[in-house]
Amino acid sequence: MFIGHVAVGFAAKRAAPRTSLGLLVAAPLFADLLWPIFLLLGWESLTIDPDPPNPFLSLSFANYPISHSLLALTGWALAAAGIYWAATKYGPGTLWIAIGVVSHWVLDFVTHRPDMPLWPGGPNVGLGLWNSVPGTIAVEAAMFAAALWIYVRTTRPRDGVGRWAFVAFLVLVLVIYAANAMSPAPPSERAVAWVTLSLWLLPVWAAWFDRHRDPVPPARATP
């Protein structure tokens, strides 16, 4: 799941309006931000199926307990939320950063085959939504559309950056998703790692356009 993770960040903006969208997007992507680094360091690994049943199944996640196990992500969530709380003392943002980090495991549990570890060395689980390309696209598209609806009702552009950088971000995310859904199997583990490192751009970009958008005041009830 990719745009589903981004959707969690957009939706969280309503609950934590003072928190940068960059951080709210980084939280649910956190596991995938760490993962390519750990791949390049040799701490985690994957295998590639050169002839997968569908593009979502081209990667077999053989070993990623530090970045993707439920126990590890719970620890990462507590650490990230603790740092944010120490810096801001903002409760809603602290809560949603923690929820966002752990949500990565929950969404991957739904989509992945049984390769999501509960803890390092523990059992692997997964419901396997990725076995169905139409099902995967339908679920993620619905999540993304709902999250965008929440975000655009929560914020409004202050200037051209707030409007057009936001639109360009959406186009980029959808292009990345379409490429993942239609591309052949990647050539190597290192190629996967280097390409995945580009995800670090997304929180930075989200923080940029979010600074150029203002919160929408809540509607007043008519007497």
XYZ file of N, CA and C in Angstrom, residues 16-212:
591
model
N -5.366 17.163 13.765
C -4.187 17.846 14.293
C -3.821 19.008 13.368
N -4.654 20.056 13.324
C -4.448 21.126 12.338
C -3.168 21.928 12.541
N -2.619 21.926 13.744
C -1.388 22.696 13.989
C -0.130 21.916 13.611
N -0.269 20.663 13.309
C 0.886 19.848 12.930
C 1.114 19.945 11.426
N 2.365 20.089 11.017
C 2.697 20.160 9.599
C 2.249 18.892 8.879
N 1.672 19.083 7.705
C 1.306 17.920 6.900
C 2.532 17.077 6.574
N 3.693 17.718 6.486
C 4.908 16.950 6.228
C 5.133 15.879 7.275
N 4.961 16.228 8.547
C 5.135 15.242 9.614
C 3.998 14.226 9.621
N 2.790 14.687 9.325
C 1.651 13.772 9.318
C 1.745 12.758 8.186
N 2.370 13.147 7.063
C 2.609 12.208 5.966
C 3.824 11.327 6.262
N 4.849 11.911 6.870
C 6.052 11.133 7.192
C 5.741 9.999 8.154
N 4.800 10.214 9.080
C 4.516 9.190 10.094
C 4.027 7.884 9.472
N 2.955 7.883 8.658
C 2.532 6.609 8.067
C 3.499 6.054 7.028
N 4.370 6.908 6.472
C 5.398 6.426 5.542
C 6.685 6.031 6.260
N 6.746 6.182 7.575
C 8.004 6.067 8.304
C 8.703 4.730 8.055
N 7.937 3.643 8.065
C 8.552 2.328 7.834
C 9.220 2.263 6.472
N 8.565 2.856 5.452
C 9.133 2.821 4.101
C 10.238 3.861 3.910
N 10.326 4.836 4.791
C 11.459 5.758 4.766
C 12.707 5.099 5.348
N 12.512 4.274 6.379
C 13.636 3.561 6.991
C 14.106 2.389 6.134
N 13.147 1.695 5.531
C 13.416 0.415 4.881
C 14.522 0.470 3.826
N 14.535 1.434 2.882
C 15.624 1.415 1.885
C 16.997 1.650 2.505
N 17.036 2.416 3.578
C 18.316 2.629 4.263
C 18.814 1.313 4.835
N 17.923 0.572 5.464
C 18.304 -0.711 6.053
C 18.664 -1.736 4.977
N 18.004 -1.637 3.813
C 18.376 -2.514 2.697
C 19.809 -2.237 2.252
N 20.139 -0.972 2.076
C 21.479 -0.610 1.618
C 22.546 -0.961 2.645
N 22.181 -0.912 3.921
C 23.128 -1.284 4.975
C 23.246 -2.794 5.143
N 22.350 -3.559 4.511
C 22.367 -5.010 4.627
C 21.695 -5.532 5.885
N 20.955 -4.666 6.591
C 20.281 -5.090 7.813
C 18.966 -5.804 7.522
N 18.375 -5.521 6.364
C 17.136 -6.171 5.946
C 17.314 -6.606 4.494
N 16.377 -7.418 4.007
C 16.552 -7.970 2.660
C 15.204 -8.268 2.021
N 15.253 -8.482 0.708
C 14.074 -8.905 -0.043
C 14.527 -9.773 -1.196
N 13.578 -10.454 -1.798
C 13.842 -11.187 -3.037
C 12.864 -10.696 -4.094
N 13.255 -10.871 -5.356
C 12.462 -10.355 -6.468
C 11.976 -11.517 -7.318
N 10.685 -11.538 -7.589
C 10.091 -12.535 -8.478
C 10.107 -11.961 -9.889
N 10.908 -12.524 -10.801
C 10.983 -11.948 -12.150
C 9.713 -12.149 -12.969
N 8.848 -13.032 -12.534
C 7.611 -13.294 -13.280
C 6.446 -13.399 -12.288
N 6.093 -12.278 -11.642
C 5.073 -12.327 -10.592
C 3.665 -12.480 -11.181
N 2.709 -12.952 -10.380
C 1.319 -13.038 -10.846
C 0.734 -11.676 -11.194
N 1.155 -10.636 -10.487
C 0.774 -9.269 -10.816
C 1.851 -8.342 -10.259
N 1.904 -7.076 -10.693
C 3.014 -6.201 -10.283
C 3.110 -5.976 -8.782
N 2.000 -6.082 -8.065
C 2.055 -5.875 -6.626
C 2.808 -6.995 -5.909
N 2.993 -8.113 -6.582
C 3.610 -9.280 -5.951
C 5.023 -9.546 -6.465
N 5.644 -8.542 -7.075
C 6.988 -8.762 -7.614
C 8.059 -8.827 -6.532
N 7.783 -8.258 -5.359
C 8.752 -8.263 -4.268
C 8.309 -9.231 -3.184
N 9.246 -10.012 -2.687
C 9.006 -10.888 -1.548
C 9.826 -10.348 -0.379
N 9.132 -9.870 0.630
C 9.797 -9.188 1.739
C 10.293 -10.231 2.740
N 11.492 -10.716 2.479
C 12.026 -11.850 3.218
C 12.381 -11.505 4.652
N 12.868 -10.292 4.881
C 13.404 -9.979 6.208
C 13.395 -8.465 6.398
N 12.419 -7.968 7.166
C 12.420 -6.532 7.487
C 11.822 -6.277 8.871
N 12.381 -6.939 9.887
C 11.821 -6.825 11.234
C 12.069 -5.487 11.914
N 13.137 -4.773 11.523
C 13.446 -3.516 12.203
C 12.541 -2.396 11.714
N 12.244 -2.399 10.438
C 11.422 -1.330 9.878
C 9.932 -1.654 9.860
N 9.554 -2.943 9.825
C 8.163 -3.272 9.546
C 7.469 -4.188 10.549
N 8.144 -4.702 11.551
C 7.408 -5.542 12.503
C 6.515 -4.662 13.376
N 5.429 -5.243 13.863
C 4.492 -4.498 14.704
C 5.180 -3.996 15.967
N 5.997 -4.824 16.589
C 6.682 -4.407 17.802
C 7.649 -3.261 17.522
N 8.426 -3.384 16.452
C 9.380 -2.328 16.124
C 8.663 -1.024 15.793
N 7.575 -1.093 15.027
C 6.858 0.130 14.677
C 6.197 0.761 15.895
N 5.790 -0.053 16.849
C 5.279 0.516 18.097
C 6.374 1.294 18.807
N 7.578 0.737 18.819
C 8.707 1.447 19.413
C 9.046 2.718 18.660
N 9.079 2.638 17.322
C 9.332 3.835 16.520
C 8.251 4.887 16.756
N 6.999 4.449 16.895
C 5.900 5.385 17.119
C 6.069 6.119 18.451
N 6.434 5.387 19.491
C 6.633 6.020 20.794
C 7.795 7.005 20.747
N 8.860 6.630 20.036
C 10.021 7.521 19.934
C 9.664 8.789 19.158
N 9.002 8.633 18.001
C 8.652 9.796 17.184
C 7.677 10.707 17.921
N 6.672 10.105 18.557
C 5.699 10.909 19.289
C 6.351 11.605 20.484
N 7.269 10.912 21.141
C 7.951 11.521 22.281
C 8.788 12.715 21.867
N 9.487 12.609 20.751
C 10.292 13.727 20.249
C 9.388 14.897 19.876
N 8.273 14.585 19.204
C 7.364 15.650 18.799
C 6.755 16.341 20.023
N 6.358 15.562 21.010
C 5.782 16.146 22.230
C 6.798 17.026 22.953
N 8.032 16.572 23.027
C 9.067 17.361 23.693
C 9.291 18.690 22.980
N 9.136 18.687 21.654
C 9.390 19.901 20.883
C 8.193 20.846 20.853
N 6.967 20.306 20.950
C 5.782 21.145 20.715
C 4.778 21.185 21.863
N 4.726 20.152 22.678
C 3.697 20.007 23.708
C 2.279 20.068 23.122
N 2.141 19.608 21.885
C 0.847 19.625 21.197
C 0.280 18.213 21.175
N -0.737 17.978 21.989
C -1.267 16.640 22.176
C -1.842 15.988 20.940
N -2.745 16.661 20.189
C -3.310 16.006 19.007
C -2.249 15.592 17.984
N -1.259 16.455 17.765
C -0.200 16.091 16.818
C 0.613 14.918 17.313
N 0.899 14.898 18.607
C 1.643 13.787 19.191
C 0.898 12.480 19.001
N -0.405 12.507 19.279
C -1.218 11.303 19.144
C -1.248 10.819 17.701
N -1.444 11.725 16.757
C -1.602 11.302 15.367
C -0.296 10.914 14.702
N 0.809 11.426 15.199
C 2.085 10.923 14.710
C 2.274 9.478 15.160
N 1.944 9.193 16.417
C 2.047 7.808 16.901
C 1.106 6.888 16.124
N -0.148 7.320 15.950
C -1.112 6.511 15.203
C -0.624 6.300 13.772
N -0.103 7.356 13.154
C 0.360 7.249 11.779
C 1.459 6.213 11.611
N 2.441 6.206 12.511
C 3.537 5.249 12.396
C 3.018 3.818 12.500
N 2.163 3.550 13.470
C 1.641 2.188 13.644
C 0.666 1.821 12.535
N -0.023 2.820 11.969
C -0.987 2.525 10.900
C -0.318 1.865 9.705
N 0.981 2.105 9.533
C 1.674 1.477 8.404
C 1.570 -0.046 8.498
N 1.776 -0.574 9.688
C 1.705 -2.030 9.848
C 0.280 -2.523 9.586
N -0.703 -1.799 10.083
C -2.094 -2.229 9.928
C -2.470 -2.291 8.448
N -2.133 -1.241 7.706
C -2.483 -1.227 6.280
C -1.688 -2.265 5.499
N -0.417 -2.449 5.848
C 0.372 -3.481 5.168
C -0.134 -4.877 5.520
N -0.618 -5.064 6.731
C -1.207 -6.348 7.114
C -2.393 -6.685 6.214
N -3.180 -5.681 5.873
C -4.336 -5.907 5.005
C -3.888 -6.259 3.589
N -2.855 -5.580 3.078
C -2.502 -5.738 1.673
C -1.488 -6.848 1.403
N -0.530 -7.036 2.285
C 0.558 -7.980 2.021
C 0.105 -9.432 2.143
N 0.864 -10.295 1.481
C 0.785 -11.718 1.800
C 1.322 -11.912 3.220
N 1.230 -13.109 3.791
C 1.696 -13.276 5.178
C 3.210 -13.113 5.315
N 3.646 -11.846 5.276
C 5.065 -11.554 5.453
C 5.288 -10.384 6.419
N 4.220 -9.970 7.114
C 4.336 -8.874 8.064
C 4.642 -9.439 9.452
N 5.858 -9.218 9.968
C 6.217 -9.807 11.261
C 5.539 -9.101 12.427
N 5.112 -9.898 13.396
C 4.564 -9.308 14.617
C 5.679 -8.746 15.491
N 6.811 -9.439 15.520
C 8.001 -8.968 16.211
C 9.202 -9.623 15.549
N 10.405 -9.092 15.732
C 11.581 -9.711 15.109
C 11.706 -11.179 15.494
N 11.719 -12.039 14.491
C 11.790 -13.468 14.726
C 10.455 -14.109 15.016
N 9.384 -13.329 15.062
C 8.067 -13.871 15.374
C 7.314 -14.301 14.130
N 6.049 -14.668 14.299
C 5.251 -15.122 13.150
C 4.946 -13.980 12.186
N 4.741 -14.335 10.926
C 4.379 -13.377 9.880
C 2.911 -13.538 9.523
N 2.244 -12.417 9.306
C 0.816 -12.441 9.000
C 0.535 -11.497 7.835
N -0.649 -11.615 7.256
C -1.059 -10.750 6.158
C -2.303 -11.291 5.491
N -3.208 -10.400 5.092
C -4.477 -10.825 4.498
C -4.419 -10.979 2.980
N -3.404 -10.404 2.327
C -3.194 -10.675 0.920
C -4.080 -9.930 -0.057
N -4.491 -8.699 0.264
C -5.280 -7.933 -0.694
C -4.540 -7.752 -2.010
N -3.208 -7.730 -1.955
C -2.417 -7.568 -3.178
C -2.654 -8.674 -4.207
N -3.218 -9.793 -3.804
C -3.532 -10.844 -4.774
C -4.569 -10.369 -5.793
N -5.318 -9.346 -5.450
C -6.323 -8.788 -6.361
C -5.914 -7.372 -6.742
N -5.521 -7.172 -7.979
C -5.167 -5.824 -8.439
C -6.378 -4.891 -8.391
N -7.544 -5.289 -8.937
C -8.704 -4.390 -8.850
C -9.091 -4.071 -7.410
N -9.040 -5.080 -6.537
C -9.395 -4.838 -5.140
C -8.448 -3.870 -4.468
N -7.143 -4.042 -4.727
C -6.148 -3.151 -4.139
C -6.347 -1.722 -4.603
N -6.511 -1.532 -5.904
C -6.676 -0.188 -6.445
C -7.960 0.449 -5.922
N -9.033 -0.327 -5.835
C -10.306 0.221 -5.357
C -10.194 0.691 -3.906
N -9.579 -0.124 -3.055
C -9.457 0.242 -1.645
C -8.576 1.473 -1.470
N -7.413 1.471 -2.131
C -6.508 2.605 -1.966
C -7.083 3.879 -2.577
N -7.725 3.761 -3.730
C -8.308 4.946 -4.360
C -9.400 5.544 -3.480
N -10.215 4.692 -2.870
C -11.271 5.187 -1.993
C -10.682 5.888 -0.773
N -9.630 5.302 -0.185
C -8.971 5.936 0.956
C -8.384 7.286 0.567
N -7.718 7.335 -0.584
C -7.053 8.562 -1.011
C -8.076 9.650 -1.303
N -9.147 9.299 -1.991
C -10.177 10.285 -2.311
C -10.825 10.832 -1.041
N -11.121 9.963 -0.087
C -11.732 10.418 1.165
C -10.789 11.330 1.941
N -9.508 10.970 1.980
C -8.537 11.782 2.709
C -8.355 13.150 2.060
N -8.318 13.202 0.740
C -8.196 14.487 0.057
C -9.419 15.356 0.311
N -10.582 14.753 0.304
C -11.807 15.503 0.610
C -11.713 16.121 2.001
N -11.210 15.357 2.974
C -11.040 15.890 4.329
C -10.050 17.051 4.334
N -8.931 16.870 3.637
C -7.884 17.895 3.664
C -8.342 19.199 3.009
N -9.002 19.115 1.872
C -9.408 20.350 1.184
C -10.556 21.032 1.911
N -11.278 20.321 2.759
C -12.299 20.956 3.583
C -11.706 21.494 4.880
N -10.490 21.065 5.199
C -9.824 21.513 6.417
C -8.907 22.697 6.162
N -8.353 22.798 4.955
C -7.423 23.873 4.610
C -7.827 24.499 3.288
N -7.313 25.721 3.049
C -7.544 26.373 1.770
C -6.257 27.077 1.356
N -5.998 27.174 0.055
C -4.732 27.769 -0.394
C -4.682 29.268 -0.092
N -3.514 29.717 0.373
C -3.283 31.130 0.612
C -2.728 31.812 -0.635
N -2.038 31.013 -1.477
C -1.382 31.576 -2.658
C -1.195 30.464 -3.679
N -0.422 30.783 -4.727
C -0.214 29.805 -5.789
C 0.513 28.565 -5.340
N 1.441 28.704 -4.407
C 2.145 27.517 -3.894
C 1.161 26.587 -3.199
N 0.305 27.170 -2.376
C -0.671 26.362 -1.654
C -1.631 25.630 -2.566
N -1.872 26.207 -3.751
C -2.790 25.568 -4.698
C -2.057 24.632 -5.653
N -1.059 25.155 -6.354
C -0.479 24.385 -7.456
C 0.592 23.408 -7.001
N 1.322 23.709 -5.935
C 2.258 22.710 -5.404
C 1.488 21.527 -4.820
N 0.322 21.809 -4.264
C -0.555 20.737 -3.781
C -1.023 19.859 -4.935
N -1.482 20.489 -6.021
C -1.937 19.727 -7.188
C -0.792 18.905 -7.773
N 0.397 19.523 -7.872
C 1.542 18.804 -8.427
C 1.927 17.625 -7.550
N 1.805 17.775 -6.243
C 2.079 16.669 -5.324
C 1.131 15.507 -5.605
N -0.135 15.807 -5.770
C -1.113 14.743 -6.042
C -0.790 14.030 -7.351
N -0.422 14.802 -8.371
C -0.073 14.192 -9.651
C 1.132 13.270 -9.489
N 2.150 13.732 -8.771
C 3.337 12.911 -8.564
C 3.001 11.615 -7.839
N 2.218 11.709 -6.786
C 1.852 10.518 -6.015
C 1.101 9.522 -6.891
N 0.180 10.015 -7.703
C -0.590 9.119 -8.563
C 0.267 8.513 -9.668
N 1.235 9.277 -10.180
C 2.145 8.736 -11.195
C 3.004 7.628 -10.583
N 3.515 7.857 -9.376
C 4.308 6.825 -8.702
C 3.468 5.567 -8.498
N 2.233 5.760 -8.075
C 1.368 4.605 -7.822
C 1.085 3.843 -9.115
N 0.778 4.578 -10.187
C 0.503 3.925 -11.471
C 1.734 3.171 -11.968
N 2.910 3.770 -11.785
C 4.136 3.107 -12.217
C 4.353 1.809 -11.440
N 4.102 1.847 -10.136
C 4.249 0.629 -9.338
C 3.256 -0.447 -9.764
N 2.057 -0.009 -10.148
C 1.007 -0.973 -10.499
C 1.195 -1.574 -11.884
N 2.016 -0.939 -12.735
C 2.134 -1.406 -14.115
C 3.547 -1.793 -14.522
N 4.530 -1.506 -13.680
C 5.922 -1.727 -14.068
C 6.306 -3.194 -13.950
N 7.278 -3.631 -14.731
C 7.807 -4.992 -14.559
C 8.613 -5.096 -13.273
N 9.013 -6.295 -12.948
C 9.797 -6.515 -11.734
C 11.101 -5.717 -11.789
N 11.532 -5.134 -10.679
C 12.776 -4.363 -10.679
C 13.986 -5.265 -10.874
N 15.127 -4.689 -11.303
C 16.280 -5.528 -11.628
C 17.049 -6.065 -10.426
N 17.013 -5.339 -9.306
C 17.834 -5.767 -8.172
C 17.328 -5.149 -6.878
N 17.796 -5.716 -5.772
C 17.445 -5.191 -4.455
C 17.956 -3.762 -4.286
N 19.186 -3.496 -4.742
C 19.742 -2.161 -4.588
C 18.973 -1.137 -5.420
N 18.508 -1.547 -6.588
C 17.695 -0.638 -7.399
C 16.413 -0.272 -6.658
N 15.783 -1.264 -6.032
C 14.578 -1.000 -5.243
C 14.891 0.002 -4.136
N 15.996 -0.212 -3.431
C 16.359 0.657 -2.311
C 16.575 2.095 -2.772
N 17.343 2.265 -3.855
C 17.642 3.621 -4.311
C 16.390 4.339 -4.798
N 15.518 3.635 -5.498
C 14.276 4.269 -5.957
C 13.387 4.620 -4.765
N 13.310 3.731 -3.794
C 12.445 3.969 -2.638
C 12.938 5.132 -1.796
N 14.214 5.420 -1.824
C 14.734 6.586 -1.100
C 14.080 7.886 -1.565
N 13.551 7.888 -2.789
C 12.896 9.104 -3.287
C 11.652 9.459 -2.478
N 11.123 8.509 -1.694
C 9.955 8.809 -0.862
C 10.240 9.906 0.159
N 11.522 10.110 0.485
C 11.862 11.183 1.419
C 11.429 12.550 0.883
N 11.275 12.665 -0.428
C 10.830 13.933 -1.002
C 9.399 14.269 -0.597
N 8.560 13.264 -0.409
C 7.136 13.519 -0.214
C 6.825 14.302 1.061
N 7.365 13.931 2.235
C 7.078 14.758 3.420
C 7.589 16.185 3.297
N 8.752 16.361 2.663
C 9.296 17.711 2.487
C 8.373 18.535 1.606
N 7.932 17.946 0.509
C 7.022 18.631 -0.407
C 5.695 18.940 0.283
N 5.161 17.975 1.027
C 3.889 18.184 1.725
C 4.006 19.318 2.744
N 5.122 19.368 3.464
C 5.324 20.452 4.422
C 5.364 21.803 3.723
N 5.958 21.837 2.531
C 6.091 23.086 1.782
C 4.730 23.654 1.397
N 3.910 22.871 0.714
C 2.639 23.451 0.279
C 1.683 23.637 1.447
N 1.818 22.823 2.496
C 0.931 22.972 3.645
C 1.175 24.306 4.360
N 2.423 24.795 4.341
C 2.712 26.100 4.948
C 2.032 27.238 4.190
N 1.615 26.969 2.958
C 0.965 27.984 2.135
C -0.552 27.766 2.064
